[in-house]
Amino acid sequence: MQTLVTTPAGDARITRFETAGPPRARLALGHGAGGGIEAADLQALAAALPPLGFAVALVEQPWRVAGKRLAPAPKTLDAGWLPVLPELAEDGVPLFVGGRSAGARVACRTGRDSGAAGVLVLSFPLHPPGRPEKSRADELLGTGLPTLVVQGGADTFGTPGEFPALPATHRLVEVPEAGHGFKVPKRAVLGPPEVAALITAAVGDWLVART
């Protein structure tokens, strides 16, 4: 089911993946700056989590809905995200927020303001490729909420080894040999199906432990 939500940045679009019965919790996920909700990890979670009792809402930012190719500034991304969340929290079910890459940054920056129960971070862009001095660690460290980070071991935007010490509220799961889009080389020990299974299991276990 798809719905449009008016925001100060334009219309955002929600695609819902509901549970068979009342959900234990709902997870709202945003996409990155270089793609939309068709990203493999987002689609894998949308398929795997509802059978576990967790409804998933994939949120398309207004710039994507409008057919634009370039993502706007962070403040505009936040403005296109926050008004969507009350639409997903109306039934009183716990709401977790997250996203991949730029969408993860949005969720980190706005998690507390949205009243979320936790933040899911997929492929956090710790820094631009080759520019480790341009760290965005403060966004991740400052969520103030239970936070799960799933990061590729070969992510050029920041490998798990580059992350600073995380607070007790945060947990980091590494996807071995995976890049920013969680793609792995042909020689990798884990193939694409195993990578998807690792990600969905880690997220499912994390949600179960918090609901």
PDB file of N, CA, C and O in Angstrom, residues 13-15 17 26-32 36-37 39 41-47 49 55-61 81 84-85 88 95-100 103-104 106-107 118-122 148 199 203 206-207:
ATOM      1  N   ARG A  13       6.557   9.710  -0.137  1.00  0.00           N
ATOM      2  CA  ARG A  13       5.715   8.544  -0.415  1.00  0.00           C
ATOM      3  C   ARG A  13       6.095   7.389   0.507  1.00  0.00           C
ATOM      4  O   ARG A  13       7.272   7.056   0.655  1.00  0.00           O
ATOM      5  N   ILE A  14       5.074   6.781   1.126  1.00  0.00           N
ATOM      6  CA  ILE A  14       5.273   5.635   2.008  1.00  0.00           C
ATOM      7  C   ILE A  14       4.785   4.380   1.290  1.00  0.00           C
ATOM      8  O   ILE A  14       3.667   4.342   0.779  1.00  0.00           O
ATOM      9  N   THR A  15       5.623   3.355   1.268  1.00  0.00           N
ATOM     10  CA  THR A  15       5.215   2.031   0.807  1.00  0.00           C
ATOM     11  C   THR A  15       5.249   1.110   2.012  1.00  0.00           C
ATOM     12  O   THR A  15       6.294   0.916   2.626  1.00  0.00           O
ATOM     13  N   PHE A  17       4.634  -2.434   4.209  1.00  0.00           N
ATOM     14  CA  PHE A  17       4.690  -3.891   4.203  1.00  0.00           C
ATOM     15  C   PHE A  17       4.195  -4.332   5.584  1.00  0.00           C
ATOM     16  O   PHE A  17       4.933  -4.283   6.561  1.00  0.00           O
ATOM     17  N   ARG A  26       6.941  -1.100  14.397  1.00  0.00           N
ATOM     18  CA  ARG A  26       7.006  -0.681  12.996  1.00  0.00           C
ATOM     19  C   ARG A  26       8.382  -0.053  12.757  1.00  0.00           C
ATOM     20  O   ARG A  26       8.918   0.661  13.610  1.00  0.00           O
ATOM     21  N   LEU A  27       8.950  -0.314  11.581  1.00  0.00           N
ATOM     22  CA  LEU A  27      10.263   0.206  11.210  1.00  0.00           C
ATOM     23  C   LEU A  27      10.123   1.065   9.965  1.00  0.00           C
ATOM     24  O   LEU A  27       9.704   0.578   8.904  1.00  0.00           O
ATOM     25  N   ALA A  28      10.452   2.341  10.072  1.00  0.00           N
ATOM     26  CA  ALA A  28      10.442   3.265   8.941  1.00  0.00           C
ATOM     27  C   ALA A  28      11.863   3.406   8.419  1.00  0.00           C
ATOM     28  O   ALA A  28      12.791   3.704   9.180  1.00  0.00           O
ATOM     29  N   LEU A  29      12.050   3.185   7.126  1.00  0.00           N
ATOM     30  CA  LEU A  29      13.381   3.205   6.526  1.00  0.00           C
ATOM     31  C   LEU A  29      13.452   4.197   5.363  1.00  0.00           C
ATOM     32  O   LEU A  29      12.597   4.181   4.474  1.00  0.00           O
ATOM     33  N   GLY A  30      14.485   5.016   5.363  1.00  0.00           N
ATOM     34  CA  GLY A  30      14.750   5.938   4.269  1.00  0.00           C
ATOM     35  C   GLY A  30      15.873   5.416   3.390  1.00  0.00           C
ATOM     36  O   GLY A  30      16.651   4.564   3.784  1.00  0.00           O
ATOM     37  N   HIS A  31      15.951   5.960   2.202  1.00  0.00           N
ATOM     38  CA  HIS A  31      16.936   5.516   1.212  1.00  0.00           C
ATOM     39  C   HIS A  31      18.145   6.451   1.174  1.00  0.00           C
ATOM     40  O   HIS A  31      18.194   7.468   1.870  1.00  0.00           O
ATOM     41  N   GLY A  32      19.114   6.091   0.342  1.00  0.00           N
ATOM     42  CA  GLY A  32      20.321   6.884   0.208  1.00  0.00           C
ATOM     43  C   GLY A  32      20.196   7.997  -0.809  1.00  0.00           C
ATOM     44  O   GLY A  32      19.149   8.179  -1.444  1.00  0.00           O
ATOM     45  N   GLY A  36      16.945   4.708  -4.485  1.00  0.00           N
ATOM     46  CA  GLY A  36      15.675   4.774  -3.791  1.00  0.00           C
ATOM     47  C   GLY A  36      15.403   3.541  -2.970  1.00  0.00           C
ATOM     48  O   GLY A  36      16.322   2.810  -2.560  1.00  0.00           O
ATOM     49  N   ILE A  37      14.131   3.273  -2.756  1.00  0.00           N
ATOM     50  CA  ILE A  37      13.743   2.166  -1.890  1.00  0.00           C
ATOM     51  C   ILE A  37      13.918   0.809  -2.562  1.00  0.00           C
ATOM     52  O   ILE A  37      13.688  -0.219  -1.928  1.00  0.00           O
ATOM     53  N   ALA A  39      16.706  -0.401  -3.208  1.00  0.00           N
ATOM     54  CA  ALA A  39      17.977  -0.940  -2.710  1.00  0.00           C
ATOM     55  C   ALA A  39      17.778  -2.339  -2.143  1.00  0.00           C
ATOM     56  O   ALA A  39      16.786  -2.614  -1.448  1.00  0.00           O
ATOM     57  N   ASP A  41      19.105  -4.116   0.253  1.00  0.00           N
ATOM     58  CA  ASP A  41      18.977  -4.322   1.698  1.00  0.00           C
ATOM     59  C   ASP A  41      17.613  -3.868   2.209  1.00  0.00           C
ATOM     60  O   ASP A  41      16.999  -4.539   3.055  1.00  0.00           O
ATOM     61  N   LEU A  42      17.107  -2.758   1.693  1.00  0.00           N
ATOM     62  CA  LEU A  42      15.787  -2.291   2.108  1.00  0.00           C
ATOM     63  C   LEU A  42      14.700  -3.277   1.695  1.00  0.00           C
ATOM     64  O   LEU A  42      13.787  -3.579   2.475  1.00  0.00           O
ATOM     65  N   GLN A  43      14.805  -3.783   0.482  1.00  0.00           N
ATOM     66  CA  GLN A  43      13.816  -4.743   0.009  1.00  0.00           C
ATOM     67  C   GLN A  43      13.891  -6.060   0.792  1.00  0.00           C
ATOM     68  O   GLN A  43      12.869  -6.690   1.067  1.00  0.00           O
ATOM     69  N   ALA A  44      15.101  -6.482   1.139  1.00  0.00           N
ATOM     70  CA  ALA A  44      15.253  -7.708   1.924  1.00  0.00           C
ATOM     71  C   ALA A  44      14.591  -7.573   3.291  1.00  0.00           C
ATOM     72  O   ALA A  44      13.919  -8.491   3.770  1.00  0.00           O
ATOM     73  N   LEU A  45      14.767  -6.420   3.918  1.00  0.00           N
ATOM     74  CA  LEU A  45      14.150  -6.202   5.227  1.00  0.00           C
ATOM     75  C   LEU A  45      12.630  -6.124   5.108  1.00  0.00           C
ATOM     76  O   LEU A  45      11.903  -6.643   5.961  1.00  0.00           O
ATOM     77  N   ALA A  46      12.143  -5.492   4.049  1.00  0.00           N
ATOM     78  CA  ALA A  46      10.696  -5.387   3.850  1.00  0.00           C
ATOM     79  C   ALA A  46      10.057  -6.748   3.657  1.00  0.00           C
ATOM     80  O   ALA A  46       8.890  -6.956   4.009  1.00  0.00           O
ATOM     81  N   ALA A  47      10.816  -7.705   3.112  1.00  0.00           N
ATOM     82  CA  ALA A  47      10.301  -9.057   2.915  1.00  0.00           C
ATOM     83  C   ALA A  47      10.447  -9.915   4.160  1.00  0.00           C
ATOM     84  O   ALA A  47       9.563 -10.733   4.473  1.00  0.00           O
ATOM     85  N   LEU A  49      10.995  -8.996   7.587  1.00  0.00           N
ATOM     86  CA  LEU A  49      10.557  -8.591   8.919  1.00  0.00           C
ATOM     87  C   LEU A  49       9.060  -8.780   9.201  1.00  0.00           C
ATOM     88  O   LEU A  49       8.696  -9.155  10.329  1.00  0.00           O
ATOM     89  N   ALA A  55       6.169  -4.578  11.114  1.00  0.00           N
ATOM     90  CA  ALA A  55       5.751  -3.904   9.893  1.00  0.00           C
ATOM     91  C   ALA A  55       6.874  -2.991   9.418  1.00  0.00           C
ATOM     92  O   ALA A  55       7.621  -2.419  10.221  1.00  0.00           O
ATOM     93  N   VAL A  56       7.002  -2.855   8.116  1.00  0.00           N
ATOM     94  CA  VAL A  56       8.055  -2.028   7.520  1.00  0.00           C
ATOM     95  C   VAL A  56       7.418  -0.972   6.634  1.00  0.00           C
ATOM     96  O   VAL A  56       6.472  -1.259   5.883  1.00  0.00           O
ATOM     97  N   ALA A  57       7.922   0.243   6.722  1.00  0.00           N
ATOM     98  CA  ALA A  57       7.491   1.334   5.852  1.00  0.00           C
ATOM     99  C   ALA A  57       8.727   1.905   5.160  1.00  0.00           C
ATOM    100  O   ALA A  57       9.625   2.412   5.824  1.00  0.00           O
ATOM    101  N   LEU A  58       8.770   1.777   3.839  1.00  0.00           N
ATOM    102  CA  LEU A  58       9.861   2.360   3.064  1.00  0.00           C
ATOM    103  C   LEU A  58       9.427   3.750   2.604  1.00  0.00           C
ATOM    104  O   LEU A  58       8.380   3.902   1.963  1.00  0.00           O
ATOM    105  N   VAL A  59      10.234   4.742   2.944  1.00  0.00           N
ATOM    106  CA  VAL A  59       9.856   6.135   2.720  1.00  0.00           C
ATOM    107  C   VAL A  59      10.724   6.740   1.617  1.00  0.00           C
ATOM    108  O   VAL A  59      11.956   6.757   1.723  1.00  0.00           O
ATOM    109  N   GLU A  60      10.063   7.236   0.584  1.00  0.00           N
ATOM    110  CA  GLU A  60      10.753   7.927  -0.502  1.00  0.00           C
ATOM    111  C   GLU A  60      10.736   9.419  -0.230  1.00  0.00           C
ATOM    112  O   GLU A  60       9.670  10.021  -0.040  1.00  0.00           O
ATOM    113  N   GLN A  61      11.908  10.008  -0.229  1.00  0.00           N
ATOM    114  CA  GLN A  61      12.044  11.435  -0.001  1.00  0.00           C
ATOM    115  C   GLN A  61      11.362  12.227  -1.127  1.00  0.00           C
ATOM    116  O   GLN A  61      11.268  11.767  -2.267  1.00  0.00           O
ATOM    117  N   TRP A  81      11.396  14.202   6.016  1.00  0.00           N
ATOM    118  CA  TRP A  81      11.315  12.930   6.742  1.00  0.00           C
ATOM    119  C   TRP A  81      10.433  13.010   7.981  1.00  0.00           C
ATOM    120  O   TRP A  81       9.525  12.193   8.176  1.00  0.00           O
ATOM    121  N   VAL A  84       6.562  12.615   8.051  1.00  0.00           N
ATOM    122  CA  VAL A  84       6.045  11.303   7.653  1.00  0.00           C
ATOM    123  C   VAL A  84       5.806  10.416   8.866  1.00  0.00           C
ATOM    124  O   VAL A  84       4.872   9.593   8.885  1.00  0.00           O
ATOM    125  N   LEU A  85       6.618  10.564   9.880  1.00  0.00           N
ATOM    126  CA  LEU A  85       6.620   9.608  10.981  1.00  0.00           C
ATOM    127  C   LEU A  85       5.338   9.578  11.806  1.00  0.00           C
ATOM    128  O   LEU A  85       4.912   8.495  12.238  1.00  0.00           O
ATOM    129  N   LEU A  88       2.936   7.027  10.767  1.00  0.00           N
ATOM    130  CA  LEU A  88       3.282   5.635  11.045  1.00  0.00           C
ATOM    131  C   LEU A  88       3.169   5.280  12.516  1.00  0.00           C
ATOM    132  O   LEU A  88       3.316   4.116  12.882  1.00  0.00           O
ATOM    133  N   LEU A  95       7.710   2.682  17.282  1.00  0.00           N
ATOM    134  CA  LEU A  95       8.254   3.029  15.975  1.00  0.00           C
ATOM    135  C   LEU A  95       9.779   3.115  16.048  1.00  0.00           C
ATOM    136  O   LEU A  95      10.327   3.868  16.861  1.00  0.00           O
ATOM    137  N   PHE A  96      10.434   2.329  15.220  1.00  0.00           N
ATOM    138  CA  PHE A  96      11.876   2.423  15.026  1.00  0.00           C
ATOM    139  C   PHE A  96      12.116   3.121  13.686  1.00  0.00           C
ATOM    140  O   PHE A  96      11.324   2.977  12.745  1.00  0.00           O
ATOM    141  N   VAL A  97      13.197   3.863  13.614  1.00  0.00           N
ATOM    142  CA  VAL A  97      13.512   4.592  12.388  1.00  0.00           C
ATOM    143  C   VAL A  97      14.900   4.202  11.908  1.00  0.00           C
ATOM    144  O   VAL A  97      15.732   3.724  12.680  1.00  0.00           O
ATOM    145  N   GLY A  98      15.143   4.390  10.635  1.00  0.00           N
ATOM    146  CA  GLY A  98      16.457   4.066  10.099  1.00  0.00           C
ATOM    147  C   GLY A  98      16.533   4.344   8.619  1.00  0.00           C
ATOM    148  O   GLY A  98      15.693   5.029   8.037  1.00  0.00           O
ATOM    149  N   GLY A  99      17.574   3.813   8.023  1.00  0.00           N
ATOM    150  CA  GLY A  99      17.774   4.014   6.594  1.00  0.00           C
ATOM    151  C   GLY A  99      19.168   3.588   6.199  1.00  0.00           C
ATOM    152  O   GLY A  99      19.963   3.138   7.035  1.00  0.00           O
ATOM    153  N   ARG A 100      19.432   3.741   4.911  1.00  0.00           N
ATOM    154  CA  ARG A 100      20.761   3.423   4.420  1.00  0.00           C
ATOM    155  C   ARG A 100      21.463   4.702   3.973  1.00  0.00           C
ATOM    156  O   ARG A 100      20.852   5.615   3.439  1.00  0.00           O
ATOM    157  N   GLY A 103      20.058   8.241   4.204  1.00  0.00           N
ATOM    158  CA  GLY A 103      18.859   8.002   4.995  1.00  0.00           C
ATOM    159  C   GLY A 103      19.181   7.635   6.424  1.00  0.00           C
ATOM    160  O   GLY A 103      18.422   7.964   7.348  1.00  0.00           O
ATOM    161  N   ALA A 104      20.295   6.954   6.631  1.00  0.00           N
ATOM    162  CA  ALA A 104      20.738   6.636   7.990  1.00  0.00           C
ATOM    163  C   ALA A 104      21.126   7.902   8.738  1.00  0.00           C
ATOM    164  O   ALA A 104      20.838   8.047   9.935  1.00  0.00           O
ATOM    165  N   VAL A 106      19.904  10.886   8.260  1.00  0.00           N
ATOM    166  CA  VAL A 106      18.657  11.565   8.609  1.00  0.00           C
ATOM    167  C   VAL A 106      18.063  10.959   9.869  1.00  0.00           C
ATOM    168  O   VAL A 106      17.661  11.668  10.800  1.00  0.00           O
ATOM    169  N   ALA A 107      17.996   9.627   9.924  1.00  0.00           N
ATOM    170  CA  ALA A 107      17.427   8.949  11.084  1.00  0.00           C
ATOM    171  C   ALA A 107      18.229   9.231  12.347  1.00  0.00           C
ATOM    172  O   ALA A 107      17.659   9.406  13.435  1.00  0.00           O
ATOM    173  N   GLY A 118      14.265   3.471  18.632  1.00  0.00           N
ATOM    174  CA  GLY A 118      15.626   3.091  18.285  1.00  0.00           C
ATOM    175  C   GLY A 118      15.918   3.458  16.844  1.00  0.00           C
ATOM    176  O   GLY A 118      15.015   3.843  16.085  1.00  0.00           O
ATOM    177  N   VAL A 119      17.187   3.343  16.470  1.00  0.00           N
ATOM    178  CA  VAL A 119      17.642   3.737  15.143  1.00  0.00           C
ATOM    179  C   VAL A 119      18.404   2.591  14.495  1.00  0.00           C
ATOM    180  O   VAL A 119      19.319   2.018  15.099  1.00  0.00           O
ATOM    181  N   LEU A 120      18.029   2.277  13.251  1.00  0.00           N
ATOM    182  CA  LEU A 120      18.747   1.284  12.456  1.00  0.00           C
ATOM    183  C   LEU A 120      19.581   2.003  11.408  1.00  0.00           C
ATOM    184  O   LEU A 120      19.048   2.764  10.596  1.00  0.00           O
ATOM    185  N   VAL A 121      20.882   1.746  11.420  1.00  0.00           N
ATOM    186  CA  VAL A 121      21.826   2.426  10.540  1.00  0.00           C
ATOM    187  C   VAL A 121      22.426   1.412   9.573  1.00  0.00           C
ATOM    188  O   VAL A 121      23.140   0.498   9.989  1.00  0.00           O
ATOM    189  N   LEU A 122      22.142   1.564   8.310  1.00  0.00           N
ATOM    190  CA  LEU A 122      22.687   0.696   7.265  1.00  0.00           C
ATOM    191  C   LEU A 122      23.696   1.483   6.441  1.00  0.00           C
ATOM    192  O   LEU A 122      23.366   2.528   5.875  1.00  0.00           O
ATOM    193  N   LEU A 148      21.483   0.284  16.075  1.00  0.00           N
ATOM    194  CA  LEU A 148      22.159  -0.833  15.433  1.00  0.00           C
ATOM    195  C   LEU A 148      22.796  -0.331  14.151  1.00  0.00           C
ATOM    196  O   LEU A 148      22.120   0.248  13.290  1.00  0.00           O
ATOM    197  N   ILE A 199      22.113  -9.673   7.268  1.00  0.00           N
ATOM    198  CA  ILE A 199      21.536  -8.361   7.581  1.00  0.00           C
ATOM    199  C   ILE A 199      20.160  -8.511   8.209  1.00  0.00           C
ATOM    200  O   ILE A 199      19.867  -7.913   9.253  1.00  0.00           O
ATOM    201  N   VAL A 203      19.057  -7.512  12.133  1.00  0.00           N
ATOM    202  CA  VAL A 203      18.020  -6.521  12.407  1.00  0.00           C
ATOM    203  C   VAL A 203      16.853  -7.164  13.146  1.00  0.00           C
ATOM    204  O   VAL A 203      16.317  -6.608  14.108  1.00  0.00           O
ATOM    205  N   TRP A 206      17.733  -7.785  16.772  1.00  0.00           N
ATOM    206  CA  TRP A 206      17.803  -6.505  17.486  1.00  0.00           C
ATOM    207  C   TRP A 206      16.417  -6.001  17.833  1.00  0.00           C
ATOM    208  O   TRP A 206      16.155  -5.553  18.956  1.00  0.00           O
ATOM    209  N   LEU A 207      15.484  -6.078  16.876  1.00  0.00           N
ATOM    210  CA  LEU A 207      14.122  -5.632  17.126  1.00  0.00           C
ATOM    211  C   LEU A 207      13.431  -6.510  18.165  1.00  0.00           C
ATOM    212  O   LEU A 207      12.723  -6.004  19.055  1.00  0.00           O
TER     213      LEU A 207
END
